[in-house]
Amino acid sequence: MTQHPTQSPQFFLTAPSPCPYVEGQFERKVFTHLVGDKAPELNDLLTQGGFRRSQNIAYRPACENCRACISVRILTSEFEPTKNMKRILRRNTDLIGAMHDAEPSTEQYSLFRQYLDARHRRGGMSDMTVLDYAMMVEDTHVETKVIEYRRRGPDSFITGRGEGELLAVALTDRMADGLSMVYSFYDPEMEDRSLGTFMILDHISRARAAGLPHVYLGYWVNGSRKMGYKVRFLPQEHLGARGWERYAEPETDAG
């Protein structure tokens, strides 16, 4: 097994590769390993500094000519759902999310493949095997949970678990100041449920109940249709040159 130092993390820089979000740009990332007893503490510090976790790696963009990727976190104590979000919550009152340890299952992978094939067929994760998926879930040295969403059953109020088919999954890190949504996916045939939005709303509720001030959503890229949903959850903060600052929503025409 490869050994990595746990006291002073070493940082590395990737080679340039085509950016998946900004056409004509090339991305580079700075990264370090999250291993050992200090991994949770280091993950907290790095996430607060704009890093994201993927397995036992923490990374952030380090592009030479672009600063389009902006870290986003929701302020849970002040959050108020919009009318549309309230409709989404009502639409999914029959669902319940059960939190488990970070353990993969064939049922999760089957849903993961359906999601990728429908939504991200040409993405960087499109060729992930069941072993790759297992590593994505299990290879963590921080407090990571899997939340499985299913329909409520008659005993759900006792067990805290749903019944029937798996409809959505969130891979989530619990940190000292919030929840970080590492990756989520859902049944692509249930578009009317807006399950992606529902899972974020559920995480806001979970964080608020736990007294955690933030839900970290990763990176937002202004102008990217894939990322546009992230700025709908207000109020929120964006990480810039002067640290975390409250995001001012652009004014729109009433008509």
Coordinates of N, CA and C in Angstrom, one line a residue:
M1 N 0.8 -1.2 0.0 CA 0.0 0.0 0.0 C 0.9 1.2 0.0
T2 N 0.5 2.2 -0.8 CA 1.3 3.4 -0.9 C 1.1 4.2 0.4
Q3 N 2.2 4.7 1.0 CA 2.2 5.5 2.2 C 2.3 7.0 1.8
H4 N 1.4 7.8 2.5 CA 1.4 9.2 2.3 C 1.7 9.9 3.6
P5 N 2.5 11.0 3.6 CA 2.7 11.7 4.9 C 1.4 12.4 5.4
T6 N 1.1 12.3 6.7 CA -0.1 12.8 7.2 C 0.1 14.2 7.9
Q7 N 1.3 14.6 8.2 CA 1.5 15.8 9.0 C 1.5 17.0 8.1
S8 N 2.3 17.0 7.0 CA 2.4 18.1 6.1 C 2.0 17.7 4.7
P9 N 0.8 18.0 4.3 CA 0.3 17.5 3.0 C 1.1 18.1 1.8
Q10 N 1.4 17.2 0.8 CA 2.0 17.7 -0.4 C 1.0 18.0 -1.4
F11 N 1.2 19.0 -2.2 CA 0.3 19.4 -3.2 C 0.9 19.2 -4.6
F12 N 0.1 18.8 -5.5 CA 0.6 18.5 -6.9 C -0.3 19.2 -7.9
L13 N 0.2 19.4 -9.1 CA -0.5 20.1 -10.2 C -0.7 19.1 -11.4
T14 N -1.9 19.0 -11.9 CA -2.2 18.2 -13.0 C -1.7 18.9 -14.3
A15 N -1.6 18.1 -15.4 CA -1.3 18.6 -16.7 C -2.6 19.3 -17.3
P16 N -2.5 20.2 -18.2 CA -3.7 20.8 -18.8 C -4.5 19.8 -19.6
S17 N -5.8 19.9 -19.5 CA -6.7 19.1 -20.2 C -7.9 20.0 -20.6
P18 N -8.7 19.6 -21.7 CA -9.8 20.4 -22.1 C -10.8 20.6 -21.0
C19 N -11.3 21.8 -20.9 CA -12.3 22.1 -19.8 C -13.7 21.6 -20.2
P20 N -14.4 20.9 -19.4 CA -15.7 20.4 -19.7 C -16.8 21.5 -19.6
Y21 N -16.5 22.7 -19.1 CA -17.5 23.7 -18.9 C -17.3 25.0 -19.7
V22 N -16.1 25.4 -20.0 CA -15.8 26.6 -20.8 C -15.1 26.2 -22.1
E23 N -15.8 26.3 -23.2 CA -15.3 25.9 -24.5 C -14.0 26.7 -24.8
G24 N -13.0 26.0 -25.3 CA -11.8 26.6 -25.7 C -10.8 26.7 -24.6
Q25 N -11.2 26.5 -23.3 CA -10.3 26.6 -22.2 C -9.7 25.3 -21.8
F26 N -8.5 25.3 -21.1 CA -7.9 24.1 -20.6 C -7.8 24.3 -19.1
E27 N -8.2 23.2 -18.4 CA -8.2 23.2 -16.9 C -6.9 22.5 -16.4
R28 N -6.5 23.0 -15.2 CA -5.5 22.3 -14.4 C -6.0 22.3 -13.0
K29 N -5.6 21.3 -12.2 CA -6.1 21.2 -10.8 C -4.9 21.0 -9.9
V30 N -5.0 21.6 -8.7 CA -4.0 21.3 -7.7 C -4.7 20.3 -6.7
F31 N -3.9 19.3 -6.3 CA -4.5 18.3 -5.5 C -3.6 17.8 -4.4
T32 N -4.2 17.2 -3.4 CA -3.4 16.5 -2.3 C -4.2 15.3 -1.9
H33 N -3.5 14.4 -1.1 CA -4.2 13.2 -0.6 C -4.8 13.4 0.8
L34 N -6.0 12.9 0.9 CA -6.7 12.9 2.2 C -6.6 11.5 2.8
V35 N -5.6 11.3 3.6 CA -5.4 10.0 4.3 C -4.9 10.2 5.7
G36 N -5.1 9.1 6.5 CA -4.6 9.1 7.8 C -5.6 9.8 8.8
D37 N -5.2 9.8 10.1 CA -6.0 10.4 11.1 C -6.4 11.8 11.0
K38 N -5.6 12.6 10.3 CA -5.8 14.0 10.1 C -6.7 14.3 8.9
A39 N -7.1 13.3 8.2 CA -7.9 13.6 7.0 C -9.1 14.4 7.2
P40 N -9.9 14.1 8.2 CA -11.2 14.9 8.4 C -10.9 16.3 8.7
E41 N -9.9 16.6 9.5 CA -9.5 18.0 9.8 C -9.0 18.7 8.6
L42 N -8.2 18.0 7.8 CA -7.6 18.6 6.6 C -8.8 18.8 5.6
N43 N -9.7 17.9 5.5 CA -10.8 18.0 4.5 C -11.6 19.3 4.9
D44 N -11.9 19.5 6.2 CA -12.6 20.7 6.6 C -11.9 21.9 6.1
L45 N -10.6 22.0 6.4 CA -9.9 23.2 6.1 C -9.8 23.5 4.5
L46 N -9.6 22.4 3.8 CA -9.5 22.5 2.4 C -10.9 22.8 1.7
T47 N -11.9 22.2 2.2 CA -13.2 22.5 1.7 C -13.6 24.0 1.9
Q48 N -13.3 24.5 3.1 CA -13.5 25.9 3.4 C -12.6 26.8 2.5
G49 N -11.6 26.2 2.0 CA -10.7 27.0 1.1 C -11.0 26.7 -0.4
G50 N -12.1 26.1 -0.7 CA -12.5 25.9 -2.1 C -12.1 24.6 -2.7
F51 N -11.7 23.6 -2.0 CA -11.4 22.3 -2.5 C -12.6 21.4 -2.5
R52 N -12.6 20.4 -3.4 CA -13.6 19.4 -3.4 C -12.9 18.0 -3.2
R53 N -13.7 17.1 -2.7 CA -13.1 15.7 -2.4 C -13.6 14.8 -3.5
S54 N -12.7 13.9 -4.0 CA -13.0 12.8 -4.9 C -12.2 11.6 -4.4
Q55 N -12.9 10.6 -3.8 CA -12.2 9.5 -3.1 C -11.2 10.1 -2.1
N56 N -10.0 9.7 -2.1 CA -9.0 10.2 -1.1 C -8.2 11.4 -1.6
I57 N -8.7 12.1 -2.6 CA -8.1 13.3 -3.2 C -8.9 14.5 -2.9
A58 N -8.2 15.6 -2.5 CA -8.9 16.9 -2.4 C -8.2 17.7 -3.5
Y59 N -9.1 18.4 -4.3 CA -8.6 19.2 -5.5 C -9.3 20.5 -5.6
R60 N -8.7 21.4 -6.3 CA -9.4 22.6 -6.7 C -8.8 23.1 -8.0
P61 N -9.6 23.9 -8.8 CA -9.1 24.4 -10.1 C -7.8 25.3 -9.9
A62 N -6.9 25.2 -10.8 CA -5.7 26.0 -10.8 C -5.4 26.4 -12.2
C63 N -6.4 26.9 -12.9 CA -6.3 27.2 -14.3 C -5.5 28.5 -14.5
E64 N -4.7 28.6 -15.5 CA -3.8 29.7 -15.7 C -4.5 31.0 -16.2
N65 N -5.5 30.8 -17.0 CA -6.1 32.0 -17.7 C -7.6 32.1 -17.4
C66 N -8.1 31.4 -16.4 CA -9.6 31.4 -16.1 C -9.8 31.2 -14.6
R67 N -10.9 32.0 -14.2 CA -11.3 31.9 -12.8 C -12.8 31.7 -12.7
A68 N -13.3 30.9 -13.7 CA -14.8 30.8 -13.8 C -15.4 29.9 -12.7
C69 N -14.6 28.9 -12.2 CA -15.2 28.0 -11.2 C -15.2 28.7 -9.9
I70 N -16.4 28.8 -9.3 CA -16.5 29.5 -8.0 C -17.2 28.5 -7.0
S71 N -16.5 28.4 -5.8 CA -17.1 27.6 -4.8 C -18.3 28.2 -4.2
V72 N -19.4 27.4 -3.9 CA -20.7 27.8 -3.5 C -21.0 27.1 -2.2
R73 N -21.6 27.8 -1.2 CA -22.2 27.2 0.0 C -23.4 27.9 0.4
I74 N -24.5 27.1 0.8 CA -25.7 27.7 1.2 C -25.7 28.0 2.6
L75 N -26.3 29.1 3.0 CA -26.5 29.5 4.4 C -27.8 28.9 5.0
T76 N -27.7 27.8 5.7 CA -28.8 27.0 6.0 C -29.8 27.7 7.0
S77 N -29.3 28.4 7.9 CA -30.2 29.0 8.9 C -31.1 30.1 8.3
E78 N -30.6 30.7 7.2 CA -31.4 31.8 6.6 C -32.2 31.3 5.4
F79 N -32.0 30.1 4.9 CA -32.6 29.7 3.7 C -34.1 29.6 3.8
E80 N -34.8 30.1 2.7 CA -36.2 30.0 2.6 C -36.5 29.4 1.2
P81 N -37.2 28.3 1.1 CA -37.5 27.8 -0.2 C -38.4 28.7 -1.0
T82 N -38.2 28.7 -2.3 CA -39.1 29.5 -3.2 C -40.4 28.7 -3.4
K83 N -41.4 29.4 -4.1 CA -42.7 28.7 -4.3 C -42.5 27.4 -5.1
N84 N -41.6 27.5 -6.1 CA -41.3 26.3 -6.9 C -40.7 25.2 -6.0
M85 N -39.8 25.5 -5.2 CA -39.1 24.6 -4.3 C -40.1 23.9 -3.3
K86 N -41.1 24.8 -2.9 CA -42.1 24.2 -2.0 C -43.0 23.2 -2.7
R87 N -43.3 23.5 -4.0 CA -44.0 22.5 -4.8 C -43.2 21.2 -5.0
I88 N -41.9 21.3 -5.2 CA -41.1 20.1 -5.3 C -41.1 19.3 -4.0
L89 N -41.0 20.0 -2.8 CA -41.1 19.3 -1.6 C -42.4 18.6 -1.4
R90 N -43.5 19.2 -1.8 CA -44.9 18.6 -1.7 C -44.9 17.4 -2.6
R91 N -44.3 17.5 -3.8 CA -44.4 16.5 -4.8 C -43.6 15.2 -4.3
N92 N -42.7 15.4 -3.4 CA -41.9 14.3 -2.9 C -42.1 13.9 -1.4
T93 N -43.3 14.3 -0.9 CA -43.5 14.0 0.5 C -43.6 12.5 0.7
D94 N -43.8 11.7 -0.4 CA -43.9 10.3 -0.2 C -42.5 9.6 -0.2
L95 N -41.4 10.4 -0.2 CA -40.1 9.9 -0.2 C -39.4 10.1 1.1
I96 N -38.5 9.2 1.5 CA -37.7 9.4 2.7 C -36.3 9.0 2.4
G97 N -35.3 9.7 3.0 CA -33.9 9.4 2.8 C -33.4 8.7 4.0
A98 N -32.8 7.6 3.8 CA -32.1 6.8 4.9 C -30.6 6.9 4.8
M99 N -30.0 7.3 5.9 CA -28.5 7.5 5.9 C -27.8 6.3 6.3
H100 N -26.8 5.9 5.5 CA -26.0 4.7 5.8 C -24.5 5.0 5.8
D101 N -23.7 4.1 6.3 CA -22.3 4.2 6.1 C -21.9 4.2 4.6
A102 N -20.8 4.6 4.3 CA -20.4 4.7 2.9 C -20.1 3.3 2.3
E103 N -21.1 2.6 2.0 CA -21.0 1.2 1.4 C -21.8 1.2 0.1
P104 N -21.1 0.7 -1.0 CA -21.8 0.6 -2.3 C -22.6 -0.6 -2.3
S105 N -23.6 -0.6 -3.3 CA -24.4 -1.8 -3.6 C -24.6 -1.9 -5.1
T106 N -25.0 -3.1 -5.5 CA -25.3 -3.3 -6.9 C -26.6 -2.5 -7.3
E107 N -27.5 -2.3 -6.4 CA -28.7 -1.5 -6.7 C -28.3 0.0 -6.9
Q108 N -27.4 0.5 -6.1 CA -26.9 1.8 -6.3 C -26.2 2.0 -7.7
Y109 N -25.4 1.0 -8.0 CA -24.6 1.1 -9.2 C -25.6 1.0 -10.4
S110 N -26.6 0.2 -10.4 CA -27.6 0.1 -11.4 C -28.2 1.5 -11.7
L111 N -28.6 2.2 -10.6 CA -29.2 3.5 -10.7 C -28.2 4.5 -11.2
F112 N -27.0 4.4 -10.8 CA -25.9 5.2 -11.2 C -25.6 5.1 -12.7
R113 N -25.7 3.9 -13.2 CA -25.5 3.7 -14.7 C -26.7 4.3 -15.5
Q114 N -27.9 4.1 -15.0 CA -29.0 4.7 -15.7 C -28.9 6.2 -15.7
Y115 N -28.5 6.8 -14.6 CA -28.3 8.2 -14.6 C -27.2 8.7 -15.5
L116 N -26.1 8.1 -15.5 CA -25.0 8.5 -16.4 C -25.4 8.3 -17.9
D117 N -26.0 7.2 -18.2 CA -26.3 6.9 -19.6 C -27.4 7.9 -20.1
A118 N -28.2 8.4 -19.2 CA -29.2 9.3 -19.7 C -28.8 10.8 -19.6
R119 N -27.9 11.1 -18.7 CA -27.6 12.5 -18.5 C -26.1 12.9 -18.8
H120 N -25.2 12.0 -18.7 CA -23.8 12.3 -18.9 C -23.1 11.2 -19.7
R121 N -23.7 10.9 -20.8 CA -23.2 9.8 -21.6 C -21.8 10.1 -22.1
R122 N -21.5 11.3 -22.4 CA -20.1 11.7 -22.9 C -19.2 12.3 -21.8
G123 N -19.6 12.3 -20.6 CA -18.9 12.8 -19.5 C -17.7 12.0 -19.1
G124 N -16.9 12.5 -18.2 CA -15.7 11.9 -17.7 C -15.9 10.6 -16.9
M125 N -17.2 10.4 -16.4 CA -17.5 9.3 -15.6 C -18.2 8.2 -16.3
S126 N -18.5 8.4 -17.6 CA -19.3 7.6 -18.4 C -18.9 6.1 -18.5
D127 N -17.6 5.9 -18.3 CA -17.1 4.5 -18.5 C -16.8 3.9 -17.1
M128 N -17.3 4.4 -16.0 CA -17.0 3.8 -14.7 C -17.7 2.5 -14.6
T129 N -16.9 1.5 -14.1 CA -17.3 0.1 -13.9 C -17.9 0.1 -12.5
V130 N -18.4 -1.1 -12.1 CA -18.9 -1.3 -10.8 C -17.8 -1.2 -9.7
L131 N -16.6 -1.6 -10.1 CA -15.4 -1.4 -9.2 C -15.0 0.0 -9.0
D132 N -15.1 0.8 -10.1 CA -14.8 2.2 -10.0 C -15.9 2.9 -9.1
Y133 N -17.1 2.5 -9.2 CA -18.2 3.1 -8.4 C -17.9 2.7 -6.9
A134 N -17.5 1.5 -6.7 CA -17.3 1.1 -5.3 C -16.1 1.9 -4.7
M135 N -15.1 2.2 -5.5 CA -14.0 3.0 -5.0 C -14.5 4.4 -4.7
M136 N -15.3 5.0 -5.6 CA -15.8 6.3 -5.4 C -16.6 6.4 -4.0
V137 N -17.3 5.4 -3.6 CA -18.0 5.4 -2.4 C -17.1 5.1 -1.2
E138 N -16.3 4.0 -1.3 CA -15.6 3.5 -0.2 C -14.3 4.2 0.1
D139 N -13.6 4.7 -0.9 CA -12.3 5.2 -0.7 C -12.3 6.6 0.0
T140 N -12.6 6.6 1.2 CA -12.7 7.9 2.0 C -12.1 7.7 3.4
H141 N -11.4 8.7 3.8 CA -10.8 8.8 5.2 C -11.5 9.8 6.0
V142 N -12.6 10.3 5.6 CA -13.4 11.3 6.3 C -14.8 10.7 6.6
E143 N -15.6 11.5 7.3 CA -16.9 11.0 7.7 C -17.9 11.1 6.5
T144 N -18.0 10.1 5.8 CA -18.8 10.1 4.5 C -20.0 9.1 4.7
K145 N -21.2 9.6 4.2 CA -22.4 8.8 4.3 C -23.1 8.7 3.0
V146 N -23.8 7.6 2.8 CA -24.7 7.5 1.6 C -26.1 7.6 2.1
I147 N -26.9 8.5 1.4 CA -28.3 8.7 1.7 C -29.1 8.1 0.5
E148 N -29.9 7.1 0.8 CA -30.8 6.4 -0.2 C -32.2 6.9 0.0
Y149 N -32.8 7.3 -1.1 CA -34.1 7.8 -1.1 C -35.1 6.8 -1.8
R150 N -36.1 6.4 -1.0 CA -37.1 5.5 -1.4 C -38.5 6.0 -1.0
R151 N -39.6 5.4 -1.5 CA -40.9 5.7 -1.0 C -41.1 5.3 0.4
R152 N -41.9 6.1 1.1 CA -42.2 5.8 2.5 C -43.0 4.5 2.6
G153 N -42.8 3.8 3.7 CA -43.6 2.6 3.9 C -44.3 2.8 5.2
P154 N -45.2 1.8 5.6 CA -46.0 1.9 6.8 C -45.1 2.0 8.1
D155 N -43.9 1.4 8.0 CA -43.1 1.4 9.2 C -41.9 2.4 9.2
S156 N -42.0 3.3 8.2 CA -40.8 4.3 8.0 C -40.7 5.2 9.2
F157 N -41.8 5.5 9.8 CA -41.7 6.4 11.0 C -41.0 5.8 12.2
I158 N -40.9 4.4 12.1 CA -40.1 3.7 13.1 C -38.7 3.4 12.7
T159 N -38.6 2.9 11.5 CA -37.3 2.5 11.0 C -36.4 3.6 10.4
G160 N -37.1 4.7 9.9 CA -36.4 5.7 9.3 C -35.9 5.4 7.9
R161 N -36.5 4.3 7.3 CA -36.1 3.8 6.0 C -37.3 3.7 5.1
G162 N -37.1 3.9 3.8 CA -38.2 3.7 2.9 C -38.3 2.3 2.4
E163 N -39.2 2.1 1.5 CA -39.4 0.8 0.9 C -39.4 0.9 -0.6
G164 N -39.3 -0.3 -1.3 CA -39.4 -0.3 -2.7 C -38.1 0.1 -3.4
E165 N -38.3 0.4 -4.7 CA -37.1 0.7 -5.5 C -36.3 1.9 -5.1
L166 N -35.1 1.9 -5.4 CA -34.2 3.1 -5.1 C -34.4 4.1 -6.1
L167 N -34.7 5.4 -5.7 CA -35.0 6.4 -6.6 C -33.9 7.5 -6.7
A168 N -33.1 7.6 -5.7 CA -32.0 8.7 -5.7 C -31.0 8.3 -4.6
V169 N -29.8 8.8 -4.8 CA -28.7 8.5 -3.9 C -27.8 9.8 -3.8
A170 N -27.4 10.1 -2.6 CA -26.4 11.2 -2.4 C -25.2 10.7 -1.6
L171 N -24.0 11.0 -2.0 CA -22.8 10.7 -1.3 C -22.4 12.0 -0.7
T172 N -22.3 12.0 0.7 CA -22.2 13.2 1.4 C -21.2 13.1 2.5
D173 N -20.4 14.2 2.6 CA -19.4 14.3 3.7 C -20.0 15.2 4.9
R174 N -19.8 14.7 6.1 CA -20.2 15.5 7.3 C -18.9 16.2 7.8
M175 N -19.0 17.5 7.8 CA -17.8 18.3 8.3 C -18.2 19.1 9.5
A176 N -17.2 19.8 10.1 CA -17.5 20.5 11.3 C -18.5 21.7 11.1
D177 N -18.5 22.2 9.9 CA -19.4 23.4 9.7 C -20.4 23.2 8.6
G178 N -20.7 21.9 8.2 CA -21.7 21.7 7.2 C -21.7 20.3 6.6
L179 N -22.5 20.2 5.6 CA -22.6 19.0 4.8 C -22.0 19.3 3.4
S180 N -21.2 18.5 2.8 CA -20.7 18.7 1.5 C -21.2 17.6 0.6
M181 N -22.0 18.0 -0.4 CA -22.6 17.0 -1.4 C -21.5 16.6 -2.4
V182 N -20.9 15.5 -2.2 CA -19.8 15.0 -3.0 C -20.4 14.6 -4.4
Y183 N -21.4 13.8 -4.4 CA -22.0 13.4 -5.7 C -23.4 12.9 -5.4
S184 N -24.3 13.2 -6.4 CA -25.7 12.7 -6.2 C -26.2 12.2 -7.6
F185 N -27.1 11.3 -7.6 CA -27.7 10.8 -8.9 C -29.1 10.3 -8.5
Y186 N -29.9 10.1 -9.6 CA -31.3 9.7 -9.4 C -31.9 9.1 -10.7
D187 N -33.1 8.6 -10.5 CA -33.8 7.9 -11.6 C -34.1 9.0 -12.7
P188 N -33.5 8.9 -13.9 CA -33.6 9.9 -14.9 C -35.0 10.0 -15.5
E189 N -35.8 8.9 -15.3 CA -37.2 8.9 -15.9 C -38.2 9.6 -15.0
M190 N -37.8 10.1 -13.8 CA -38.7 10.8 -12.9 C -38.4 12.3 -12.9
E191 N -38.4 12.9 -14.1 CA -38.0 14.3 -14.2 C -39.1 15.1 -13.5
D192 N -40.3 14.7 -13.4 CA -41.4 15.6 -12.8 C -41.2 15.7 -11.3
R193 N -40.3 14.9 -10.7 CA -40.1 15.0 -9.3 C -39.0 16.0 -9.0
S194 N -38.2 16.4 -9.9 CA -37.0 17.3 -9.7 C -36.2 16.8 -8.5
L195 N -35.7 15.5 -8.6 CA -35.1 14.9 -7.5 C -33.7 15.5 -7.1
G196 N -33.0 16.1 -8.1 CA -31.8 16.8 -7.8 C -32.0 17.9 -6.9
T197 N -33.0 18.8 -7.2 CA -33.4 19.9 -6.3 C -33.9 19.4 -4.9
F198 N -34.7 18.3 -4.9 CA -35.2 17.7 -3.7 C -34.1 17.3 -2.8
M199 N -33.1 16.7 -3.3 CA -32.0 16.2 -2.5 C -31.2 17.4 -1.8
I200 N -31.0 18.4 -2.6 CA -30.4 19.6 -2.0 C -31.3 20.2 -0.9
L201 N -32.6 20.3 -1.1 CA -33.5 20.8 0.0 C -33.4 19.9 1.2
D202 N -33.4 18.6 1.0 CA -33.3 17.6 2.1 C -32.0 17.8 2.8
H203 N -30.9 18.1 2.2 CA -29.6 18.3 2.8 C -29.6 19.6 3.6
I204 N -30.3 20.6 3.1 CA -30.4 21.9 3.9 C -31.2 21.6 5.2
S205 N -32.2 20.8 5.1 CA -33.0 20.5 6.3 C -32.2 19.7 7.3
R206 N -31.4 18.7 6.8 CA -30.6 17.9 7.6 C -29.5 18.7 8.3
A207 N -28.9 19.6 7.6 CA -27.8 20.5 8.1 C -28.4 21.4 9.2
R208 N -29.5 22.0 8.9 CA -30.1 22.9 9.9 C -30.5 22.2 11.2
A209 N -31.1 21.0 11.0 CA -31.4 20.2 12.2 C -30.2 19.8 13.0
A210 N -29.1 19.6 12.4 CA -27.8 19.3 13.1 C -27.1 20.5 13.6
G211 N -27.6 21.7 13.3 CA -26.9 22.9 13.8 C -25.7 23.3 12.9
L212 N -25.7 22.8 11.7 CA -24.6 23.0 10.8 C -24.9 24.2 9.9
P213 N -24.1 25.2 9.8 CA -24.4 26.5 9.0 C -24.4 26.4 7.5
H214 N -23.8 25.4 7.0 CA -23.5 25.4 5.5 C -23.9 24.0 4.8
V215 N -24.3 24.1 3.6 CA -24.3 23.0 2.7 C -23.4 23.4 1.5
Y216 N -22.4 22.7 1.3 CA -21.4 22.9 0.2 C -21.9 22.2 -1.1
L217 N -22.0 23.0 -2.2 CA -22.5 22.5 -3.5 C -21.4 22.3 -4.5
G218 N -20.1 22.6 -4.1 CA -19.1 22.5 -5.1 C -18.9 23.7 -5.9
Y219 N -18.7 23.6 -7.2 CA -18.3 24.7 -8.1 C -19.5 25.2 -9.0
W220 N -19.7 26.5 -9.0 CA -20.6 27.1 -10.0 C -19.8 27.8 -11.1
V221 N -20.2 27.6 -12.3 CA -19.6 28.3 -13.4 C -20.7 29.2 -14.1
N222 N -20.5 30.5 -13.9 CA -21.4 31.5 -14.5 C -21.5 31.3 -16.0
G223 N -22.8 31.1 -16.5 CA -23.0 30.9 -17.9 C -23.1 29.4 -18.3
S224 N -22.8 28.5 -17.4 CA -22.9 27.1 -17.7 C -24.3 26.6 -17.3
R225 N -25.0 26.1 -18.3 CA -26.4 25.6 -18.1 C -26.3 24.4 -17.1
K226 N -25.3 23.6 -17.1 CA -25.2 22.5 -16.2 C -25.1 22.9 -14.7
M227 N -24.5 24.1 -14.5 CA -24.3 24.6 -13.1 C -25.3 25.6 -12.7
G228 N -26.2 26.0 -13.5 CA -27.2 27.1 -13.2 C -28.0 26.9 -12.0
Y229 N -28.4 25.6 -11.7 CA -29.3 25.3 -10.6 C -28.7 25.7 -9.2
K230 N -27.3 25.8 -9.1 CA -26.7 26.0 -7.8 C -27.0 27.4 -7.2
V231 N -27.2 28.4 -8.1 CA -27.4 29.7 -7.5 C -28.9 30.0 -7.2
R232 N -29.7 29.0 -7.3 CA -31.2 29.2 -6.9 C -31.4 29.0 -5.4
F233 N -30.4 28.5 -4.7 CA -30.6 28.2 -3.3 C -30.0 29.4 -2.5
L234 N -30.9 30.3 -2.1 CA -30.4 31.6 -1.5 C -30.9 31.7 -0.1
P235 N -30.2 32.4 0.8 CA -28.9 33.1 0.5 C -27.8 32.1 0.5
Q236 N -26.7 32.5 -0.2 CA -25.5 31.6 -0.3 C -24.3 32.5 -0.4
E237 N -23.1 31.9 -0.1 CA -21.9 32.6 -0.2 C -21.0 32.0 -1.3
H238 N -20.2 32.9 -1.9 CA -19.2 32.4 -3.0 C -17.8 32.8 -2.5
L239 N -16.9 31.9 -2.8 CA -15.5 32.1 -2.4 C -14.8 32.9 -3.4
G240 N -14.2 34.0 -3.0 CA -13.5 34.9 -3.9 C -12.1 35.3 -3.4
A241 N -11.5 36.2 -4.0 CA -10.2 36.7 -3.5 C -10.2 37.2 -2.1
R242 N -11.3 37.7 -1.6 CA -11.4 38.3 -0.3 C -12.1 37.3 0.7
G243 N -12.2 36.0 0.3 CA -12.8 35.0 1.2 C -14.3 34.8 0.8
W244 N -15.0 34.2 1.7 CA -16.4 33.9 1.4 C -17.2 35.2 1.6
E245 N -18.0 35.5 0.5 CA -18.8 36.7 0.5 C -20.2 36.3 0.0
R246 N -21.2 37.0 0.6 CA -22.6 36.8 0.3 C -22.8 37.1 -1.2
Y247 N -23.5 36.2 -1.9 CA -23.8 36.3 -3.3 C -25.0 37.2 -3.5
A248 N -24.8 38.2 -4.4 CA -25.9 39.1 -4.7 C -26.5 38.6 -6.0
E249 N -27.8 38.2 -5.9 CA -28.5 37.7 -7.1 C -28.7 38.8 -8.1
P250 N -28.4 38.5 -9.4 CA -28.6 39.5 -10.4 C -30.1 39.9 -10.6
E251 N -30.3 41.2 -10.8 CA -31.7 41.6 -11.0 C -32.2 41.1 -12.3
T252 N -33.5 40.8 -12.4 CA -34.1 40.3 -13.6 C -35.4 41.1 -13.9
D253 N -35.7 41.3 -15.1 CA -36.9 42.0 -15.5 C -38.2 41.3 -15.0
A254 N -39.1 42.0 -14.5 CA -40.3 41.4 -13.9 C -41.1 40.8 -15.0
G255 N -41.0 41.3 -16.2 CA -41.9 40.8 -17.3 C -41.2 39.6 -18.0

